[in-house]
Tab-separated table of C-alpha atoms in Angstrom:
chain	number	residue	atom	x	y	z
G	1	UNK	CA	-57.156	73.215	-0.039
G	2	UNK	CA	-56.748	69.815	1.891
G	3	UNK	CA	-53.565	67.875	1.622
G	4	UNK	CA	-53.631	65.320	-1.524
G	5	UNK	CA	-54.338	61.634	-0.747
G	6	UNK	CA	-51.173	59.978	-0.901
G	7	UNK	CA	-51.385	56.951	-3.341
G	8	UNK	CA	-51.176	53.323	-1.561
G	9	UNK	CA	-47.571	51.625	-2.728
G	10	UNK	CA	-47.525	49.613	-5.711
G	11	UNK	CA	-47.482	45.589	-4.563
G	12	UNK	CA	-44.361	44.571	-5.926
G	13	UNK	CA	-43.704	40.516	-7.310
G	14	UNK	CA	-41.783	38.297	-4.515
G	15	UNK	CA	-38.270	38.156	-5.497
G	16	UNK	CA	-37.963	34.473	-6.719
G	17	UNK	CA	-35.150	32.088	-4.620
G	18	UNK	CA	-33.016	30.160	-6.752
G	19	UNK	CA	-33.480	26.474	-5.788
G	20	UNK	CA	-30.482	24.930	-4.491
G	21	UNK	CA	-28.144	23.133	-6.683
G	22	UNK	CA	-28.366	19.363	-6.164
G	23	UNK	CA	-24.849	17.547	-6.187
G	24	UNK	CA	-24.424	13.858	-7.184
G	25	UNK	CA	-22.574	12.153	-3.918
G	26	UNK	CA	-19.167	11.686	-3.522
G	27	UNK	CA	-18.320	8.167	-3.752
G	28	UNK	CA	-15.987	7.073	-0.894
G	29	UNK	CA	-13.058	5.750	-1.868
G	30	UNK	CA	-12.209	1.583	-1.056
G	31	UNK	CA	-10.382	1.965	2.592
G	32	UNK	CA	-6.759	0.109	2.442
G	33	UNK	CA	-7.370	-1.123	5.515
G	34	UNK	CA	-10.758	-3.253	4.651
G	35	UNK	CA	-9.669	-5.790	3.049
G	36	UNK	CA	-12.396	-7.887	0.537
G	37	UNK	CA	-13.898	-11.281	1.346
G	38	UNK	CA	-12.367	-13.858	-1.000
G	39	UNK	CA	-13.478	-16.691	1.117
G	40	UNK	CA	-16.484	-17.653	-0.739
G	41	UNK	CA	-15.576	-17.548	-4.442
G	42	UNK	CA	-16.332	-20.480	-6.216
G	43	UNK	CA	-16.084	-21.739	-10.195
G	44	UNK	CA	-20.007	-20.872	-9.988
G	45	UNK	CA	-20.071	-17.271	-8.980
G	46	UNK	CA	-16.808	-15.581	-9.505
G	47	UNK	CA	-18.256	-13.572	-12.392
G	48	UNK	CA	-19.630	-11.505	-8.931
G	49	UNK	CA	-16.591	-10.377	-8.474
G	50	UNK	CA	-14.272	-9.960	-11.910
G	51	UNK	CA	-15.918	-6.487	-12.428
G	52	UNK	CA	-15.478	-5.510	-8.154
G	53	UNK	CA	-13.781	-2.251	-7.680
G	54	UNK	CA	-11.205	-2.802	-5.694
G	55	UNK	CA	-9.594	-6.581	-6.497
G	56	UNK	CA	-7.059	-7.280	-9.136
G	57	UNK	CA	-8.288	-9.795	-11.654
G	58	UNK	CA	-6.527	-12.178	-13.727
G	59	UNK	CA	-8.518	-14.700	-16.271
G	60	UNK	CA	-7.407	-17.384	-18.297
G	61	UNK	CA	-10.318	-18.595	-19.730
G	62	UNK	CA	-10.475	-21.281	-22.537
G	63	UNK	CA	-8.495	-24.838	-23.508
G	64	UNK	CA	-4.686	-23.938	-22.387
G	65	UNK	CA	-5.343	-20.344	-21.788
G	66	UNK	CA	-2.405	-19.770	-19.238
G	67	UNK	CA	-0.591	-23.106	-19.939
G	68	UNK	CA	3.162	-23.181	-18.986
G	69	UNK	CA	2.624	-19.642	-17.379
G	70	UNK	CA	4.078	-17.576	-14.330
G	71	UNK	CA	1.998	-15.381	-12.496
G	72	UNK	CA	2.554	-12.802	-10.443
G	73	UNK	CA	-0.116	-12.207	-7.574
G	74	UNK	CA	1.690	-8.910	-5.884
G	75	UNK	CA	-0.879	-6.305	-4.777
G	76	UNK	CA	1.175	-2.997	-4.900
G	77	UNK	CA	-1.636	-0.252	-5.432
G	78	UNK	CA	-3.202	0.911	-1.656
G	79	UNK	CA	-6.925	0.761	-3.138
G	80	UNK	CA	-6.531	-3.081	-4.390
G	81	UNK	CA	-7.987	-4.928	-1.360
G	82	UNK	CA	-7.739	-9.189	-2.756
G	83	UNK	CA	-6.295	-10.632	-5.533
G	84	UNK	CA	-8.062	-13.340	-7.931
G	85	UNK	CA	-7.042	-15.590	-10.404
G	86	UNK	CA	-9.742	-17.613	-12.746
G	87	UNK	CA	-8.365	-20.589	-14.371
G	88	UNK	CA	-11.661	-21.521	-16.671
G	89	UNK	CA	-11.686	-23.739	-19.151
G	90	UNK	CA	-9.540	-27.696	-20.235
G	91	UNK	CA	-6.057	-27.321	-19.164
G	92	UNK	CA	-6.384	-23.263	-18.783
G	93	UNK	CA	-3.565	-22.889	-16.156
G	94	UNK	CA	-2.080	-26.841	-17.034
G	95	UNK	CA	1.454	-28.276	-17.452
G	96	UNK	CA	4.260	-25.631	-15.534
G	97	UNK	CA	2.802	-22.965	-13.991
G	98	UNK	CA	3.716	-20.870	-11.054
G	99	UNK	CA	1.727	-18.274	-8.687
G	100	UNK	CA	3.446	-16.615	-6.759
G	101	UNK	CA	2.754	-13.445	-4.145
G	102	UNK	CA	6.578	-12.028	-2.848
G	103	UNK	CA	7.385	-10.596	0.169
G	104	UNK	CA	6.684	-7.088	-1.668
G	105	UNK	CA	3.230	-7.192	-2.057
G	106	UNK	CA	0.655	-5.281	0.103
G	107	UNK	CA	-0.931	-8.358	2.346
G	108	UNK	CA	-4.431	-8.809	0.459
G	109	UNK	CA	-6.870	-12.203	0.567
G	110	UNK	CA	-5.924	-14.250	-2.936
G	111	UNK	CA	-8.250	-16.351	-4.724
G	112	UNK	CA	-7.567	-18.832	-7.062
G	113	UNK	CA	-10.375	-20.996	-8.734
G	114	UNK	CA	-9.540	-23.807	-11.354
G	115	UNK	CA	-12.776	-25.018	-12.934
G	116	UNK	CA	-13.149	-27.390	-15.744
G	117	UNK	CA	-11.220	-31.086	-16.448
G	118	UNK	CA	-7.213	-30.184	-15.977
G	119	UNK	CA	-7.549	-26.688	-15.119
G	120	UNK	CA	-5.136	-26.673	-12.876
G	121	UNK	CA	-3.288	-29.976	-13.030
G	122	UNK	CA	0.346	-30.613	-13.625
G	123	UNK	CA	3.368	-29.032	-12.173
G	124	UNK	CA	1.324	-26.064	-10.339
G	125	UNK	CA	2.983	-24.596	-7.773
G	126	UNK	CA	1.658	-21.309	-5.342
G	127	UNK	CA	3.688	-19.964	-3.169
G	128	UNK	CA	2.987	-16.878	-0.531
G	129	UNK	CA	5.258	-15.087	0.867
G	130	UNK	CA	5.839	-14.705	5.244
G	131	UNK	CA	4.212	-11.327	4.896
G	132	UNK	CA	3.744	-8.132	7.429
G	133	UNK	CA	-0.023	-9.383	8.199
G	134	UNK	CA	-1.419	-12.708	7.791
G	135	UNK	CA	-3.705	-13.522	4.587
G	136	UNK	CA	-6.771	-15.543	3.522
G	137	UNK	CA	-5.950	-17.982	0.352
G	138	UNK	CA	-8.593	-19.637	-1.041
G	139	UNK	CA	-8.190	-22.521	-3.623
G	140	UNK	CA	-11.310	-23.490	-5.122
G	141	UNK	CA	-11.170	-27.109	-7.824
G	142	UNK	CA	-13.740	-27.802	-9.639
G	143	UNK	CA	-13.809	-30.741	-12.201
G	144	UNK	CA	-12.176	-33.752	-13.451
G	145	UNK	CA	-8.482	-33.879	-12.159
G	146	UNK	CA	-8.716	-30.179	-12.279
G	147	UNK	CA	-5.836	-29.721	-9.594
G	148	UNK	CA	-4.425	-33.255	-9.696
G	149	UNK	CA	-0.480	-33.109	-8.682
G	150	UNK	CA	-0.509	-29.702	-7.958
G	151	UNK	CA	1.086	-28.101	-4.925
G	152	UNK	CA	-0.485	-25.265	-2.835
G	153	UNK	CA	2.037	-23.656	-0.285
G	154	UNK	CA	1.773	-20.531	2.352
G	155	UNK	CA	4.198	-19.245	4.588
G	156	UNK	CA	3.863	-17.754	7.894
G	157	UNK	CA	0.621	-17.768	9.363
G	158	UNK	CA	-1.039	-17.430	6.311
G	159	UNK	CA	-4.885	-19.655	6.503
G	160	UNK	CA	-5.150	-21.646	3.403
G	161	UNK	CA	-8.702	-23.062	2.300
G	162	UNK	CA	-8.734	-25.720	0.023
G	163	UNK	CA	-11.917	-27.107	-2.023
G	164	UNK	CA	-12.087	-30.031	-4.189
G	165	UNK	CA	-14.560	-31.457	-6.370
G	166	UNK	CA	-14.594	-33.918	-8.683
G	167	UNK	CA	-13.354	-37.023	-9.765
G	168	UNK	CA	-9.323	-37.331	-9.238
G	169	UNK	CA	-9.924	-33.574	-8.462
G	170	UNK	CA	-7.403	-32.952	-6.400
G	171	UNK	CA	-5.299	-36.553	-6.242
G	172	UNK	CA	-2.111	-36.947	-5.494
G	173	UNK	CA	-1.939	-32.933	-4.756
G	174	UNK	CA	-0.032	-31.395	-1.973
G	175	UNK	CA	-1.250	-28.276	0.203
G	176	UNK	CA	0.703	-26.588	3.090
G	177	UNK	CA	0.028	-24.083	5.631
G	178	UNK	CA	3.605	-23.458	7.629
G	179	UNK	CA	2.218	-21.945	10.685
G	180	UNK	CA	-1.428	-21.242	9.932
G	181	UNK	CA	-4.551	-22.634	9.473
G	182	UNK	CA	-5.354	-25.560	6.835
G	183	UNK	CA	-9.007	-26.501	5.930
G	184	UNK	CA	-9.925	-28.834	3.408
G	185	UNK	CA	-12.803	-29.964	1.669
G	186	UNK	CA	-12.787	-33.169	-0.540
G	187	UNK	CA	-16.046	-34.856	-1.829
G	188	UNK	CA	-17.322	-38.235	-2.178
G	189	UNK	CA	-16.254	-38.088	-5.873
G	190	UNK	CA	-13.933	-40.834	-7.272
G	191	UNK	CA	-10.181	-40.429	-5.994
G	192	UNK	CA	-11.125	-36.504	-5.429
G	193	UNK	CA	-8.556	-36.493	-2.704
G	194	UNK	CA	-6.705	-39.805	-3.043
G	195	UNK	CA	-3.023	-40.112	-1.823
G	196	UNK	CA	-3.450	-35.957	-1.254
G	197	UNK	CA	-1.042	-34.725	1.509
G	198	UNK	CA	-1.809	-31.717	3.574
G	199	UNK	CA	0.769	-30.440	5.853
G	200	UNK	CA	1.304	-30.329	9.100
G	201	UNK	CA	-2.552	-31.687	9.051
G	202	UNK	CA	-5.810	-29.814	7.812
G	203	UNK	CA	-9.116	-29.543	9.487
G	204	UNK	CA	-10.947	-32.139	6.835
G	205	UNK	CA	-14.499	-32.522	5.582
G	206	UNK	CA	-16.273	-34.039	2.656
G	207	UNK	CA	-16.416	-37.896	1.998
G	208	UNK	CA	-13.165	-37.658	0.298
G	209	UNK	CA	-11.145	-36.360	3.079
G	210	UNK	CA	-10.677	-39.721	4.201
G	211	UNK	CA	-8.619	-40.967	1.147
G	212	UNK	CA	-5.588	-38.663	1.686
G	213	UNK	CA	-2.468	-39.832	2.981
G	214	UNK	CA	-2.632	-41.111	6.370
G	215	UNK	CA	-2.105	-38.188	9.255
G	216	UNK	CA	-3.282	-35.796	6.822
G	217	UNK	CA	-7.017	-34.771	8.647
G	218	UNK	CA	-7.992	-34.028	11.699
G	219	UNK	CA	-11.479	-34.307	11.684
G	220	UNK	CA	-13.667	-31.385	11.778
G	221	UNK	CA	-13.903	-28.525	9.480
G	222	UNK	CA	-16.870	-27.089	8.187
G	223	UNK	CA	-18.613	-28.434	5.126
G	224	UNK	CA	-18.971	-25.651	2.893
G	225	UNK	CA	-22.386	-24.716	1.960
């Protein structure tokens, strides 16, 4: 008898491949070194930046919110690249109130914005410390008398940017940059920069400029957009 037929092999299914396993990305953690650009914050947009990873907030916000307070500004945590401060409301940060960043801190851009009639006015004093690496400070007024009398200082060669707006804004107020840069902005308001001082001399603009104390400008700045 012949040989028997052998039978042809059963087709067997294709083993199915898993699908790979999708992982969410890794967020990157904020880079010390990179600091954040404070430069631009205003009474208009800082809400931007009150929720921004990375910057240490502090809000007063309301009629005499901070009055009569000391802050602190140090930056001491490596992933906190700027400090801001928002003085928002009638006399929020008013009357005897100090900021002050020591010698201690991590060097970080500070912001400080004072919006609303007397925000900021009285016997306000901010003073920076001479620290490792220069700093950005921005001081941004914005309102009736909102940083009249008070007195904005930086050491080293810290830049400090000064903006003023408003009638009596900024009168009779004192700003000083020891070594660094100085730029002010005054406008055409009423008195926004009457009898102000800025020391040695600040790079002026604004229609207001021209009513601090004599010696105070040299002509030139940029007018903030």
């Amino acid at each position: 008898a012949g040989a028997p037929t052998p039978s042809p092999p059963t087709p067997q299914p294709p083993t199915p491949v898993p699908a790979p396993t999708l992982q969410p990305p890794t967020p990157s953690p904020p880079t010390p070194n990179n600091p954040v650009d404070l430069s631009s914050v205003t009474c208009a947009n800082y809400g931007q930046y009150v929720n921004q990873a990375g910057i240490q907030v502090t809000t007063r916000i309301g009629k005499d919110a901070g009055k009569d307070e000391t802050f602190l500004l140090d930056v001491l945590d490596d992933n906190t690249l700027g400090a801001l401060v928002v003085c928002d409301g009638e006399a929020s940060c008013s009357g005897n109130v100090d900021f002050t960043m020591t010698a201690a801190s991590k060097a970080v851009p500070v912001a400080i914005v004072c919006c609303k009639k007397d925000a900021c006015k009285g016997n306000i004093g901010l003073t920076v410390a001479d620290l490792a690496t220069p700093i950005d400070v921005n001081v941004h007024c914005s309102g009736e008398s909102s940083c009249e009398d008070a007195v904005w200082t930086v050491a080293g060669d810290h830049t400090l940017d000064g903006y003023c707006s408003g009638e009596s804004a900024c009168e009779d107020s004192r700003w000083t940059a020891t070594e660094g840069r100085l730029t002010m902005f005054c406008d055409s308001t009423e008195d926004t920069c009457d009898d102000a001082v800025f020391d040695p001399y600040a790079l002026c603009s604004g229609g207001g400029a021209s009513n601090a104390r004599p010696g105070s400008c040299d002509a030139g700045a940029p007018t903030p957009s």
